[in-house]
Every structure is written in structure tokens, then in C-alpha cells.
Coordinates of C-alpha atoms in Angstrom, one line a residue:
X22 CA 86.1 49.1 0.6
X23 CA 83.1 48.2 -1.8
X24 CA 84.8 50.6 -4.2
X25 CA 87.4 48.1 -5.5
X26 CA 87.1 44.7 -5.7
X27 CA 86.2 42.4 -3.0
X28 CA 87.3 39.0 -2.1
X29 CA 83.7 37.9 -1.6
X30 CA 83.2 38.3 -5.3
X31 CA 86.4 36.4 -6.0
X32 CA 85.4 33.6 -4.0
X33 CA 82.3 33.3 -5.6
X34 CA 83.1 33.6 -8.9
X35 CA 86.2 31.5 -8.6
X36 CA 83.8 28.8 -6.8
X37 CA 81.6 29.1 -9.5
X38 CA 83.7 28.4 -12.2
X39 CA 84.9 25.2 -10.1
X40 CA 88.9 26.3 -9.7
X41 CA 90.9 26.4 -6.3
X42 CA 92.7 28.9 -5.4
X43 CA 96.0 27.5 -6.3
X44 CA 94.1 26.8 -9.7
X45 CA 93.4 30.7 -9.7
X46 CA 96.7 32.1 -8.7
X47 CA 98.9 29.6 -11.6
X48 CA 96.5 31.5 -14.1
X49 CA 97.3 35.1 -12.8
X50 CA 100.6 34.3 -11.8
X51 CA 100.9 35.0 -8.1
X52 CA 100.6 32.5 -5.3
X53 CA 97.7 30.7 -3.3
X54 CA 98.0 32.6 -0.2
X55 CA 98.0 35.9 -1.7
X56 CA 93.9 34.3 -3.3
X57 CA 93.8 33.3 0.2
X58 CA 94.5 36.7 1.3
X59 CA 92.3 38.8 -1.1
X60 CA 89.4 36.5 -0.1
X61 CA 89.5 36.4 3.7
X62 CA 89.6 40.3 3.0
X63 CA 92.9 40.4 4.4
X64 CA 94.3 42.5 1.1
X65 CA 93.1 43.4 -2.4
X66 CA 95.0 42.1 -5.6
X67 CA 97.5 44.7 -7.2
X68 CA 95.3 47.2 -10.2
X69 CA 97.8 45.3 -12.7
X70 CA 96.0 42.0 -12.2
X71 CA 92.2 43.0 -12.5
X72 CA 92.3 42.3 -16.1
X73 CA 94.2 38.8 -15.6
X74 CA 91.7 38.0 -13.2
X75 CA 88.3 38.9 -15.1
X76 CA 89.7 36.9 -17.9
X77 CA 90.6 33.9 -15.8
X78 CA 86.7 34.3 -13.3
X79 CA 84.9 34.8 -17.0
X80 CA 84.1 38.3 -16.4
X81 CA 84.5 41.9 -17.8
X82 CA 86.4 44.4 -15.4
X83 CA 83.4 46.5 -14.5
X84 CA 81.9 43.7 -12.9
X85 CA 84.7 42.7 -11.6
X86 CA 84.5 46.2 -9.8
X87 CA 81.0 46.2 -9.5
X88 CA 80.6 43.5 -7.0
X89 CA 78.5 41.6 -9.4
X90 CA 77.9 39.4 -12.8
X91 CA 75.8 40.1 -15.5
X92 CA 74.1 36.7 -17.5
X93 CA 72.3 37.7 -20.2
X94 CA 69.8 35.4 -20.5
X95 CA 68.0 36.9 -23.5
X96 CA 69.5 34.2 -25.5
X97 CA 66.9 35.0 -28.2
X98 CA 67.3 38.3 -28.9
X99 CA 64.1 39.5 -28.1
X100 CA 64.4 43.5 -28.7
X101 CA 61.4 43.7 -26.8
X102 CA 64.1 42.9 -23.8
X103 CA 66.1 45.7 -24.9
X104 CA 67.7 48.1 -22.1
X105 CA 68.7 51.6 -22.7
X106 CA 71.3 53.7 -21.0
X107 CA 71.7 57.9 -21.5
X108 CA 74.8 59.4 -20.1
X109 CA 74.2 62.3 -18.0
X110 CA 77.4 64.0 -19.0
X111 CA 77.9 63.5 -22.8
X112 CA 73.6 62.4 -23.7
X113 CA 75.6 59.5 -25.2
X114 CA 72.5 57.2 -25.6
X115 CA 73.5 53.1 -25.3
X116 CA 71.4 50.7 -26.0
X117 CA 72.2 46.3 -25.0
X118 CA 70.0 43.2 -25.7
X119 CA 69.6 42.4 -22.1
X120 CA 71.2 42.3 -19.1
X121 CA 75.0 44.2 -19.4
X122 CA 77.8 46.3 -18.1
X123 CA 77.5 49.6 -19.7
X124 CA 79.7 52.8 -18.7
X125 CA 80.5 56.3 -20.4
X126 CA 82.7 58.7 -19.4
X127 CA 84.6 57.0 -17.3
X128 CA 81.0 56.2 -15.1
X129 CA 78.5 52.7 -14.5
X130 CA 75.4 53.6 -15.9
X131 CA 72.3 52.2 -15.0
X132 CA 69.3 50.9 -17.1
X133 CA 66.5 53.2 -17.6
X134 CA 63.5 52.2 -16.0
X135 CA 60.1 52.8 -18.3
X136 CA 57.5 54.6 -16.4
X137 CA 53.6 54.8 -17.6
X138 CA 53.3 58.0 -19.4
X139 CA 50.8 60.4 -17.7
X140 CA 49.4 63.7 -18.1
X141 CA 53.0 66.1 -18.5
X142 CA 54.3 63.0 -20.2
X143 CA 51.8 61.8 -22.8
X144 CA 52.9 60.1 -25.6
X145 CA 50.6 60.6 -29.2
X146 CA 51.0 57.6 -31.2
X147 CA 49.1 57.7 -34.8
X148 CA 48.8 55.6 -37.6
X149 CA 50.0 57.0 -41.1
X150 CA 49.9 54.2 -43.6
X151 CA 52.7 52.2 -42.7
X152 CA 54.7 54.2 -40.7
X153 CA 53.9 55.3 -36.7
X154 CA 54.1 59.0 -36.1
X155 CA 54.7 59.7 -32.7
X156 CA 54.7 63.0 -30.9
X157 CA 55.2 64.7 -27.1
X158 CA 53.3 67.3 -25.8
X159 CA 56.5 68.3 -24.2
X160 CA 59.2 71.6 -23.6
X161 CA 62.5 71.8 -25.7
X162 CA 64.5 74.0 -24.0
X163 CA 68.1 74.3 -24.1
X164 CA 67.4 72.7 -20.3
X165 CA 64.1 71.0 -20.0
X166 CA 63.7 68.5 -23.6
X167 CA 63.3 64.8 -24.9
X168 CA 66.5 63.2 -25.4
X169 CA 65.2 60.6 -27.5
X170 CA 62.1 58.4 -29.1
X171 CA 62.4 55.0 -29.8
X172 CA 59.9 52.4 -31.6
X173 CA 60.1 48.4 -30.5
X174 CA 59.1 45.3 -31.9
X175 CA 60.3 42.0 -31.5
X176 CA 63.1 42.2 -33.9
X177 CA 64.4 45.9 -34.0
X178 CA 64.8 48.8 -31.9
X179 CA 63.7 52.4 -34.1
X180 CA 65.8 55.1 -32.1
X181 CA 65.4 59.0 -33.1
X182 CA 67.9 61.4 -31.0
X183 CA 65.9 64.8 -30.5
X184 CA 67.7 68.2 -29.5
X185 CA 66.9 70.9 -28.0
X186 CA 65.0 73.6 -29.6
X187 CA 63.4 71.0 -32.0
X188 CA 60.4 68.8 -32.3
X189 CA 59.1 66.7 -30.1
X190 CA 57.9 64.1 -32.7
X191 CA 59.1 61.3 -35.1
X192 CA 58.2 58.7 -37.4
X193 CA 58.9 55.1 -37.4
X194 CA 58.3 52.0 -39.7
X195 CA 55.2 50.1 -38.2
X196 CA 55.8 46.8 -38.5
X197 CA 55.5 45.0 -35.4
X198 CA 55.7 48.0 -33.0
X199 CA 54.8 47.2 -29.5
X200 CA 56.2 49.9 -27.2
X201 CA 57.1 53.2 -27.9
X202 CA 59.2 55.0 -25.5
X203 CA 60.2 58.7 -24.5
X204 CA 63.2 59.9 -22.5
X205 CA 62.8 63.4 -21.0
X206 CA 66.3 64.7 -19.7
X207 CA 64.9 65.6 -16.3
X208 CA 62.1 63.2 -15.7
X209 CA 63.6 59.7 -17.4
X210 CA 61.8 57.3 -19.3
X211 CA 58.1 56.9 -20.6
X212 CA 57.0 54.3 -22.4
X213 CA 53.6 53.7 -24.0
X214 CA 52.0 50.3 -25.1
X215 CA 51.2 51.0 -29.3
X216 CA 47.5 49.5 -29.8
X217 CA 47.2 46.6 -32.7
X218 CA 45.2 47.9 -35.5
X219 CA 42.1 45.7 -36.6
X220 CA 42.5 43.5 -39.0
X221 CA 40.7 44.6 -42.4

């Protein structure tokens, strides 16, 4: 039953945060053999109390559910660290910091995972004064397109949503810009590293 939440992960978490389980069940309001219970896999807790006991293990719901904790440890907010998320059923595109939870309609979604760009996915990145014009040799069909570009540098994330039917291209403010990525709705993500310009 890994689809709801297991006493493993309540055990852990609960461990972790140093609390027993009569400590546990005076927060949640129920008693210490029903903790007992839930983590010897004997029972799960009641829907009602997921929230209470998230709040009271120091995590969100969804990882409550999930079987695992996210910690962030992109304390410095490196964008450069940055993870983003498309949902395949609204193109709702998500972007977090670091490590994190994220879900859209009603679904986990996963972090994208950068690719090289190669030959069906190659990614033009030109210098124009201070800006970075980047384009995609790439279909826009109503079914086969790029969902999105983005520019990143150390301290921002530049993100253009395309559509279909449109161009495969935008511009971004140079400054800084290290990677510039690509998302094609049936193949995933590209990124390419942006070369540093000489200095004059």
C-alpha cells in the first residue's frame, strides 16, 4: 500500500525529529498504540489527520504521501540550481530553487532532466549587443512544438512560454547567462552551455 502513507516514513520522520510516539500522538490527538499501529504497518492513520501529522513530522502532505522528504539544501539561492516542472495536462510550467514537492492537477510532477542538445535538438545561441537571441531549428505544430525557453545565470531565471504555430526563438538579457534551455513537448528538456564572450 505505497499509495498512502506508510508507517516506515512515520517512524523515520518522527525519529528524526527526536519525539516518541506518545510525543507524536498528544500533538495529533489520538493515542500511542494507534502510532504504534501505523508504524508496525498494522493500520494507516485516518485521511483527517495527514495534515496534523505533516505539521507535527515538519513536512508538507505530498511528502508525506510520497514516501519521502525534500531538504532543500540550495540555501544560497543559486538559480543556476534551479528545477523546472511542465504539467502534461494543463503545460502549466513550474519552476523551484532546488529540491521540492511540486504537483498540478491534482498529479506529483517530476523535475525535468536537461539533456545535451543534438542534431533534431540544436539550440542557436547569438550575441546581439546585450541581449542573447536564442532560436530552435525545431516543428510547431499544434502536436509536435517547444513549450518553452529559458536563459540562467546565477541570480535569475529568463523564461519565454512558446505556442504552437509560433516561433521557435526568443531573446534574453545577457548578463550572466550560463545555460540556456529548451523543452520540446514530446522529447523533454535540452539545455546548452552559453560560451563567455572575450573580454575586449
Amino acid at each position: 500500500m505505497d499509495s498512502y502513507v506508510t508507517g516506515a516514513m512515520i517512524r523515520r520522520l518522527r525519529e528524526e525529529q527526536g519525539i516518541t510516539q506518545a510525543d507524536l500522538a498528544k500533538r495529533i490527538g489520538v493515542s500511542d498504540k494507534a502510532i504504534s499501529r501505523w508504524e508496525c504497518g498494522r493500520g494507516y492513520p485516518d485521511i483527517t489527520l495527514l495534515e496534523p501529522i505533516a505539521i507535527a513530522l515538519g513536512v508538507s502532505v505530498a511528502e508525506l504521501l510520497a514516501g519521502s522528504s525534500v531538504k532543500n539544501a540550495n540555501r544560497s539561492s543559486n538559480m543556476l540550481r534551479s528545477k523546472l516542472y511542465v504539467c502534461p495536462i494543463c503545460g502549466n510550467v513550474l519552476h523551484a530553487m532546488g529540491e521540492a514537492v511540486v504537483s498540478c492537477c491534482g498529479i506529483a510532477l517530476p523535475p525535468l532532466e536537461p539533456e545535451a542538445a543534438g542534431d533534431d535538438h540544436t539550440i542557436v545561441v547569438e550575441f546581439v549587443e546585450d541581449e542573447l537571441y536564442v532560436s530552435v531549428v525545431h516543428p510547431m505544430s499544434k502536436t509536435h512544438y517547444l513549450s518553452f525557453l529559458a536563459a540562467v545565470s546565477p541570480d535569475r531565471m529568463q523564461l519565454v512560454k512558446l505556442y504552437p504555430e509560433g516561433d521557435a526563438a526568443a531573446r534574453f538579457r545577457r548578463a550572466g547567462v550560463r545555460d540556456v534551455y529548451a523543452c520540446c513537448n514530446h522529447h523533454g528538456l535540452f539545455s546548452v552551455r552559453v560560451p563567455r564572450l572575450p573580454r575586449r
